[in-house]
């Protein structure tokens, strides 16, 4: 017989993955106690519009809510509570206010923290609703915005700001933007959206620092060049929020390292969302996926493990999307880096592309730009790993 479900579950993190965990438990019939600790004071909200619709002022904070109207998950929410330590043997989480929280099962859903630069007023990072609201007030038509980093966050901020009438420059230290997730060829194609919409993109230009005393005046490059700026946004990535777990004995080498269904090596301790690195049976190593879809869907897998004692790994390859300059960019699959890439529909010159990545002749990933129907069809055809028994 499968082991009895835990009588209580403690979720550390009240973002997308934390809310989805509580929701999945209730939808799968769990009637035990669920407690959620949240670092921020806000109720669970969706971060994806923070660089797009919310930043542009087209939606408000109420539109970000993850909780549906009338939804009652019977959860004991504790917001504005900072986790500072975990004792996995006792399944005890200590918080900054001196309290200790315990449960039969602890789910770590602490997310990730944006890497931030320090400097004068006018220097921003976009990770929280407060970050986006502060930046929104400075996106004045005609202002000079410099975005440091041409990744997904930086590109979306640049797109939004350009649409609001700002003079936008994007600085990227790498020779090719998005080469990591997409490869050089397709990274160049997607990054070409900037120039098509009047945004200056400068690659291979490491940043030395931000200039200004009381307020930013420019960004200094490693070669001594200064790019004038009225507003600066640092989109330089994020790190898993695991500092508070140092000393816990958990494997933190790639985030919180887990099995293929979210279990850590510590009995009764699990992880999900941006802080977690689930074992990927295709790649043969833990993989940390920082995308909305995984944070939304993997908690259902974890809930089955908690309630039934076993579960199958996520059946679909990782997937993410980005909206830039009116173009929907979608990617699904796993890249090793040695794939061949072929454009099978559309034309890069028209910002409409369907590209397939093949390894040893087999499709392993697909990229779409304004090719939603074809992309969805090919995404479904990607090979998926065979289910493996869960190891609680």
Coordinates of C-alpha atoms in Angstrom, one line a residue:
X1 CA 0.0 0.0 0.0
X2 CA 1.2 3.6 -0.6
X3 CA 2.3 5.6 2.4
X4 CA -0.3 7.7 4.1
X5 CA -0.4 11.3 2.9
X6 CA 1.2 13.9 5.2
X7 CA -1.2 15.4 7.7
X8 CA 0.3 18.9 7.1
X9 CA 2.2 20.6 4.4
X10 CA 4.3 23.7 4.8
X11 CA 5.1 25.6 1.6
X12 CA 7.9 28.2 1.7
X13 CA 7.1 30.7 -1.1
X14 CA 3.8 32.4 -2.0
X15 CA 4.6 33.0 -5.7
X16 CA 3.4 31.1 -8.7
X17 CA 4.9 27.7 -7.7
X18 CA 3.7 28.1 -4.1
X19 CA 0.2 29.0 -5.0
X20 CA 0.1 26.2 -7.7
X21 CA 1.3 23.7 -5.0
X22 CA -1.5 24.6 -2.7
X23 CA -4.0 24.5 -5.5
X24 CA -2.8 21.1 -6.8
X25 CA -3.0 19.6 -3.4
X26 CA -6.6 20.7 -3.0
X27 CA -7.6 19.7 -6.5
X28 CA -6.3 16.3 -5.9
X29 CA -8.4 15.9 -2.8
X30 CA -6.0 16.7 0.0
X31 CA -7.8 17.8 3.1
X32 CA -4.9 18.3 5.5
X33 CA -3.5 21.5 6.8
X34 CA -1.6 23.7 4.3
X35 CA 0.5 26.6 5.5
X36 CA 2.2 29.0 3.0
X37 CA 4.9 31.5 4.0
X38 CA 5.5 34.4 1.6
X39 CA 8.5 36.7 1.5
X40 CA 6.5 39.5 0.0
X41 CA 3.5 41.1 1.6
X42 CA 1.3 40.7 -1.6
X43 CA -1.1 37.8 -2.2
X44 CA 0.2 35.5 -5.0
X45 CA 0.5 37.3 -8.3
X46 CA 1.7 36.7 -11.8
X47 CA 5.1 38.2 -12.6
X48 CA 4.9 37.8 -16.4
X49 CA 3.1 41.1 -17.1
X50 CA 5.6 43.1 -14.9
X51 CA 7.8 43.7 -18.0
X52 CA 4.9 44.1 -20.4
X53 CA 1.2 45.1 -19.7
X54 CA 1.7 46.2 -16.1
X55 CA 4.8 48.1 -16.9
X56 CA 3.0 49.9 -19.8
X57 CA 0.1 50.7 -17.5
X58 CA -2.5 48.7 -19.4
X59 CA -3.3 46.4 -16.4
X60 CA -3.3 47.0 -12.6
X61 CA -2.4 45.0 -9.6
X62 CA -5.8 43.3 -9.4
X63 CA -5.2 41.9 -12.9
X64 CA -2.0 40.1 -11.6
X65 CA -3.8 38.0 -9.0
X66 CA -3.3 34.3 -9.3
X67 CA -6.3 33.5 -7.1
X68 CA -9.5 33.2 -9.0
X69 CA -12.6 35.1 -7.9
X70 CA -14.2 33.1 -5.1
X71 CA -11.3 30.7 -4.9
X72 CA -10.8 29.3 -1.3
X73 CA -8.0 26.9 -0.9
X74 CA -8.4 26.8 2.8
X75 CA -4.7 27.8 3.2
X76 CA -3.1 29.4 6.2
X77 CA -1.3 32.3 4.5
X78 CA 1.6 34.2 6.3
X79 CA 2.9 37.0 4.1
X80 CA 5.9 39.3 4.7
X81 CA 7.6 36.4 6.5
X82 CA 11.2 35.7 5.7
X83 CA 12.6 32.2 5.9
X84 CA 16.1 32.1 7.3
X85 CA 16.9 28.5 8.0
X86 CA 15.7 24.9 7.5
X87 CA 16.3 21.9 9.7
X88 CA 15.4 19.1 7.3
X89 CA 15.7 16.3 9.9
X90 CA 12.9 17.9 12.0
X91 CA 11.2 19.6 9.0
X92 CA 11.4 22.9 10.8
X93 CA 11.6 26.3 9.0
X94 CA 12.9 29.2 11.0
X95 CA 11.8 32.7 10.1
X96 CA 13.3 36.2 10.7
X97 CA 10.6 37.0 13.3
X98 CA 12.0 34.2 15.6
X99 CA 9.2 31.7 14.9
X100 CA 9.6 28.1 13.9
X101 CA 7.2 26.3 11.5
X102 CA 7.0 22.6 11.1
X103 CA 4.9 20.1 9.1
X104 CA 4.9 16.5 7.9
X105 CA 6.1 17.7 4.5
X106 CA 8.0 20.9 3.6
X107 CA 7.8 22.2 0.0
X108 CA 10.5 24.8 -0.9
X109 CA 9.0 27.2 -3.5
X110 CA 11.1 30.2 -2.6
X111 CA 11.7 31.2 -6.3
X112 CA 14.7 33.3 -7.5
X113 CA 16.1 36.7 -6.7
X114 CA 17.1 39.2 -9.4
X115 CA 20.7 40.1 -9.5
X116 CA 20.8 43.8 -8.8
X117 CA 23.3 46.6 -9.3
X118 CA 23.7 49.4 -6.7
X119 CA 23.7 53.0 -7.7
X120 CA 21.9 56.3 -7.7
X121 CA 18.2 57.0 -8.3
X122 CA 17.0 55.9 -11.7
X123 CA 18.7 52.5 -11.6
X124 CA 16.1 49.7 -11.6
X125 CA 15.6 46.0 -11.6
X126 CA 12.3 44.3 -12.5
X127 CA 11.4 41.3 -10.4
X128 CA 8.6 42.3 -8.1
X129 CA 5.4 44.3 -8.5
X130 CA 7.0 47.1 -6.5
X131 CA 10.0 47.1 -8.9
X132 CA 7.8 47.4 -11.9
X133 CA 5.6 50.1 -10.4
X134 CA 8.7 52.2 -9.5
X135 CA 10.1 51.8 -13.1
X136 CA 6.7 52.6 -14.7
X137 CA 6.7 56.0 -13.1
X138 CA 9.9 56.9 -14.9
X139 CA 9.1 55.7 -18.4
X140 CA 8.4 59.1 -19.8
X141 CA 8.2 59.6 -23.6
X142 CA 11.5 61.0 -24.9
X143 CA 13.6 59.8 -21.9
X144 CA 16.8 57.9 -22.6
X145 CA 16.6 54.4 -21.3
X146 CA 19.6 52.1 -21.2
X147 CA 18.9 48.4 -20.6
X148 CA 21.8 46.3 -19.3
X149 CA 21.3 42.7 -20.6
X150 CA 19.5 41.5 -23.7
X151 CA 17.9 38.4 -22.2
X152 CA 14.2 37.9 -21.9
X153 CA 13.6 40.4 -19.2
X154 CA 15.8 43.1 -20.8
X155 CA 14.2 42.6 -24.2
X156 CA 10.7 42.8 -22.9
X157 CA 11.4 46.0 -20.9
X158 CA 13.1 47.5 -24.0
X159 CA 10.0 46.6 -26.1
X160 CA 7.6 48.1 -23.6
X161 CA 9.6 51.3 -23.3
X162 CA 10.0 51.7 -27.0
X163 CA 6.3 51.4 -27.4
X164 CA 5.9 54.2 -24.8
X165 CA 8.1 56.5 -26.9
X166 CA 11.4 56.3 -25.1
X167 CA 14.8 56.4 -26.7
X168 CA 16.1 52.9 -25.9
X169 CA 19.6 51.4 -26.0
X170 CA 20.2 47.7 -25.0
X171 CA 23.7 46.7 -23.9
X172 CA 24.8 43.0 -24.0
X173 CA 28.1 41.7 -22.8
X174 CA 27.9 38.6 -25.0
X175 CA 28.7 38.6 -28.7
X176 CA 25.2 37.2 -29.4
X177 CA 22.1 37.8 -27.4
X178 CA 20.1 34.7 -26.3
X179 CA 22.8 32.4 -27.5
X180 CA 22.5 30.3 -24.4
X181 CA 18.8 29.3 -24.7
X182 CA 18.5 29.6 -28.5
X183 CA 22.0 29.2 -30.0
X184 CA 23.8 31.9 -31.9
X185 CA 21.9 31.6 -35.2
X186 CA 18.4 31.9 -33.7
X187 CA 19.5 34.2 -30.9
X188 CA 20.6 36.7 -33.7
X189 CA 17.2 36.3 -35.4
X190 CA 15.2 37.1 -32.3
X191 CA 17.5 39.9 -31.2
X192 CA 17.0 41.5 -34.6
X193 CA 13.6 42.6 -33.4
X194 CA 15.3 45.5 -31.5
X195 CA 16.7 47.1 -34.7
X196 CA 13.4 46.6 -36.5
X197 CA 11.7 48.8 -33.9
X198 CA 14.3 51.5 -33.6
X199 CA 16.0 50.2 -30.5
X200 CA 19.8 50.4 -30.5
X201 CA 21.4 47.0 -29.6
X202 CA 25.2 46.9 -28.7
X203 CA 26.7 43.5 -28.2
X204 CA 30.1 42.5 -26.9
X205 CA 30.2 45.5 -24.6
X206 CA 30.7 44.7 -20.9
X207 CA 29.5 47.3 -18.5
X208 CA 32.0 48.9 -16.1
X209 CA 29.5 50.8 -14.0
X210 CA 26.6 53.3 -13.7
X211 CA 27.4 57.0 -13.6
X212 CA 25.7 59.7 -11.6
X213 CA 25.6 61.0 -8.1
X214 CA 22.1 61.7 -7.0
X215 CA 20.6 60.3 -10.2
X216 CA 21.9 58.2 -13.1
X217 CA 23.4 60.1 -16.0
X218 CA 24.9 57.3 -18.0
X219 CA 26.4 53.8 -18.2
X220 CA 30.1 53.4 -18.6
X221 CA 31.4 50.5 -20.7
X222 CA 34.6 48.6 -20.2
X223 CA 36.3 50.5 -23.0
X224 CA 35.6 53.8 -21.3
X225 CA 32.7 54.8 -23.5
X226 CA 29.7 56.3 -21.7
X227 CA 26.1 55.8 -23.0
X228 CA 24.0 58.7 -21.7
X229 CA 20.9 57.7 -19.8
X230 CA 18.0 59.1 -17.8
X231 CA 16.9 55.7 -16.6
X232 CA 18.8 52.4 -16.4
X233 CA 17.4 48.9 -16.0
X234 CA 19.6 46.0 -15.1
X235 CA 18.3 42.8 -16.6
X236 CA 21.3 40.6 -15.6
X237 CA 19.6 37.5 -14.6
X238 CA 18.4 35.9 -11.3
X239 CA 19.8 33.4 -8.8
X240 CA 17.8 30.7 -7.0
X241 CA 16.8 31.9 -3.5
X242 CA 18.7 29.3 -1.6
X243 CA 21.1 31.4 0.6
X244 CA 18.9 30.7 3.6
X245 CA 19.3 26.9 3.0
X246 CA 23.1 27.0 3.3
X247 CA 24.0 24.7 6.2
X248 CA 20.9 22.6 5.8
X249 CA 22.7 19.7 4.2
X250 CA 20.6 19.9 1.0
X251 CA 22.4 19.7 -2.3
X252 CA 22.4 23.3 -3.6
X253 CA 24.8 22.8 -6.4
X254 CA 22.3 23.8 -9.1
X255 CA 19.5 25.3 -6.9
X256 CA 17.7 22.8 -4.7
X257 CA 18.6 19.5 -6.4
X258 CA 15.7 17.1 -6.6
X259 CA 14.6 13.8 -8.1
X260 CA 12.7 13.8 -11.4
X261 CA 9.5 14.5 -9.4
X262 CA 10.7 17.1 -6.9
X263 CA 12.0 15.1 -3.9
X264 CA 15.2 16.1 -2.2
X265 CA 17.6 13.7 -0.4
X266 CA 16.0 14.7 2.9
X267 CA 12.8 12.7 3.7
X268 CA 9.8 14.9 3.7
X269 CA 11.5 17.9 2.0
X270 CA 10.6 18.8 -1.6
X271 CA 11.2 21.7 -4.0
X272 CA 9.4 23.2 -6.9
X273 CA 9.6 26.3 -9.1
X274 CA 12.6 28.6 -9.8
X275 CA 14.6 27.6 -6.8
X276 CA 14.5 23.9 -7.7
X277 CA 16.6 21.7 -10.1
X278 CA 14.7 18.6 -10.9
X279 CA 16.6 15.7 -12.4
X280 CA 16.0 15.6 -16.2
X281 CA 16.0 12.0 -17.5
X282 CA 16.8 13.2 -21.0
X283 CA 19.8 15.4 -20.2
X284 CA 20.9 13.0 -17.4
X285 CA 21.4 15.8 -14.8
X286 CA 19.5 18.2 -12.6
X287 CA 18.0 21.1 -14.6
X288 CA 16.7 24.4 -13.1
X289 CA 13.9 25.8 -15.3
X290 CA 12.9 29.4 -14.7
X291 CA 9.8 29.6 -16.7
X292 CA 6.1 30.1 -15.9
X293 CA 4.8 26.9 -17.4
X294 CA 7.1 24.7 -15.3
X295 CA 6.3 26.6 -12.1
X296 CA 2.6 26.2 -12.9
X297 CA 2.6 22.6 -14.0
X298 CA 5.2 20.7 -11.9
X299 CA 3.4 21.2 -8.6
X300 CA 0.7 18.8 -9.9
X301 CA 3.4 16.2 -10.3
X302 CA 4.7 16.9 -6.8
X303 CA 1.2 16.8 -5.3
X304 CA 0.7 13.3 -6.7
X305 CA 3.9 12.2 -5.1
X306 CA 2.8 13.6 -1.7
X307 CA -0.6 12.1 -1.9
X308 CA 0.0 8.8 -3.7
X309 CA 3.6 8.0 -3.0
X310 CA 4.6 8.0 -6.6
X311 CA 4.3 10.1 -9.8
X312 CA 5.6 10.3 -13.3
X313 CA 8.0 13.0 -14.3
X314 CA 6.7 16.0 -16.2
X315 CA 5.6 14.6 -19.6
X316 CA 6.5 17.6 -21.8
X317 CA 9.8 19.2 -22.5
X318 CA 10.5 22.7 -21.0
X319 CA 8.6 25.5 -22.6
X320 CA 8.7 29.3 -22.5
X321 CA 7.5 32.3 -24.3
X322 CA 8.2 36.0 -24.6
X323 CA 6.2 38.9 -26.1
X324 CA 8.4 41.5 -27.8
X325 CA 7.4 44.3 -30.2
X326 CA 4.1 42.6 -30.9
X327 CA 5.8 39.2 -31.7
X328 CA 5.1 36.1 -29.7
X329 CA 8.4 34.2 -29.3
X330 CA 8.0 30.5 -28.2
X331 CA 10.6 27.8 -27.5
X332 CA 10.1 24.2 -26.3
X333 CA 12.7 21.4 -25.9
X334 CA 16.1 20.8 -24.6
X335 CA 19.3 22.0 -26.3
X336 CA 22.7 20.3 -25.8
X337 CA 24.4 22.9 -28.1
X338 CA 25.4 20.6 -30.9
X339 CA 22.1 20.5 -32.8
X340 CA 21.5 21.5 -36.4
X341 CA 18.8 24.2 -36.9
X342 CA 16.6 24.6 -39.9
X343 CA 14.0 27.3 -40.6
X344 CA 11.0 25.3 -41.9
X345 CA 8.4 28.1 -42.2
X346 CA 8.3 31.8 -42.4
X347 CA 11.1 34.3 -43.0
X348 CA 13.4 35.9 -40.4
X349 CA 13.1 39.2 -42.4
X350 CA 9.4 39.2 -41.6
X351 CA 9.8 38.3 -37.9
X352 CA 7.8 35.1 -38.6
X353 CA 9.9 31.9 -38.2
X354 CA 9.4 28.3 -37.3
X355 CA 12.8 26.6 -36.7
X356 CA 13.4 23.0 -35.7
X357 CA 16.5 21.9 -33.7
X358 CA 17.6 18.3 -34.5
X359 CA 20.1 16.1 -32.9
X360 CA 21.2 12.9 -34.7
X361 CA 18.3 13.6 -37.1
X362 CA 15.7 13.7 -34.3
X363 CA 13.8 16.9 -33.4
X364 CA 14.6 17.9 -29.9
X365 CA 13.5 21.6 -29.8
X366 CA 11.4 24.1 -31.7
X367 CA 11.4 27.9 -31.9
X368 CA 8.5 29.9 -33.2
X369 CA 8.1 33.6 -33.9
X370 CA 4.5 34.5 -34.7
X371 CA 4.0 30.9 -35.7
X372 CA 1.7 29.8 -32.9
X373 CA -0.3 27.0 -34.7
X374 CA 2.7 25.4 -36.4
X375 CA 4.7 25.7 -33.2
X376 CA 2.0 24.0 -31.1
X377 CA 1.8 21.2 -33.5
X378 CA 5.6 20.6 -33.5
X379 CA 5.8 21.0 -29.7
X380 CA 3.4 18.1 -29.3
X381 CA 5.6 15.9 -31.5
X382 CA 8.8 16.3 -29.5
X383 CA 10.0 13.1 -28.0
X384 CA 9.3 12.8 -24.3
X385 CA 11.2 10.6 -21.8
X386 CA 9.7 7.4 -20.5
X387 CA 8.2 7.6 -17.1
X388 CA 10.4 6.4 -14.3
X389 CA 9.3 5.3 -10.8
X390 CA 9.3 8.1 -8.3
X391 CA 11.6 8.0 -5.3
X392 CA 10.0 9.7 -2.4

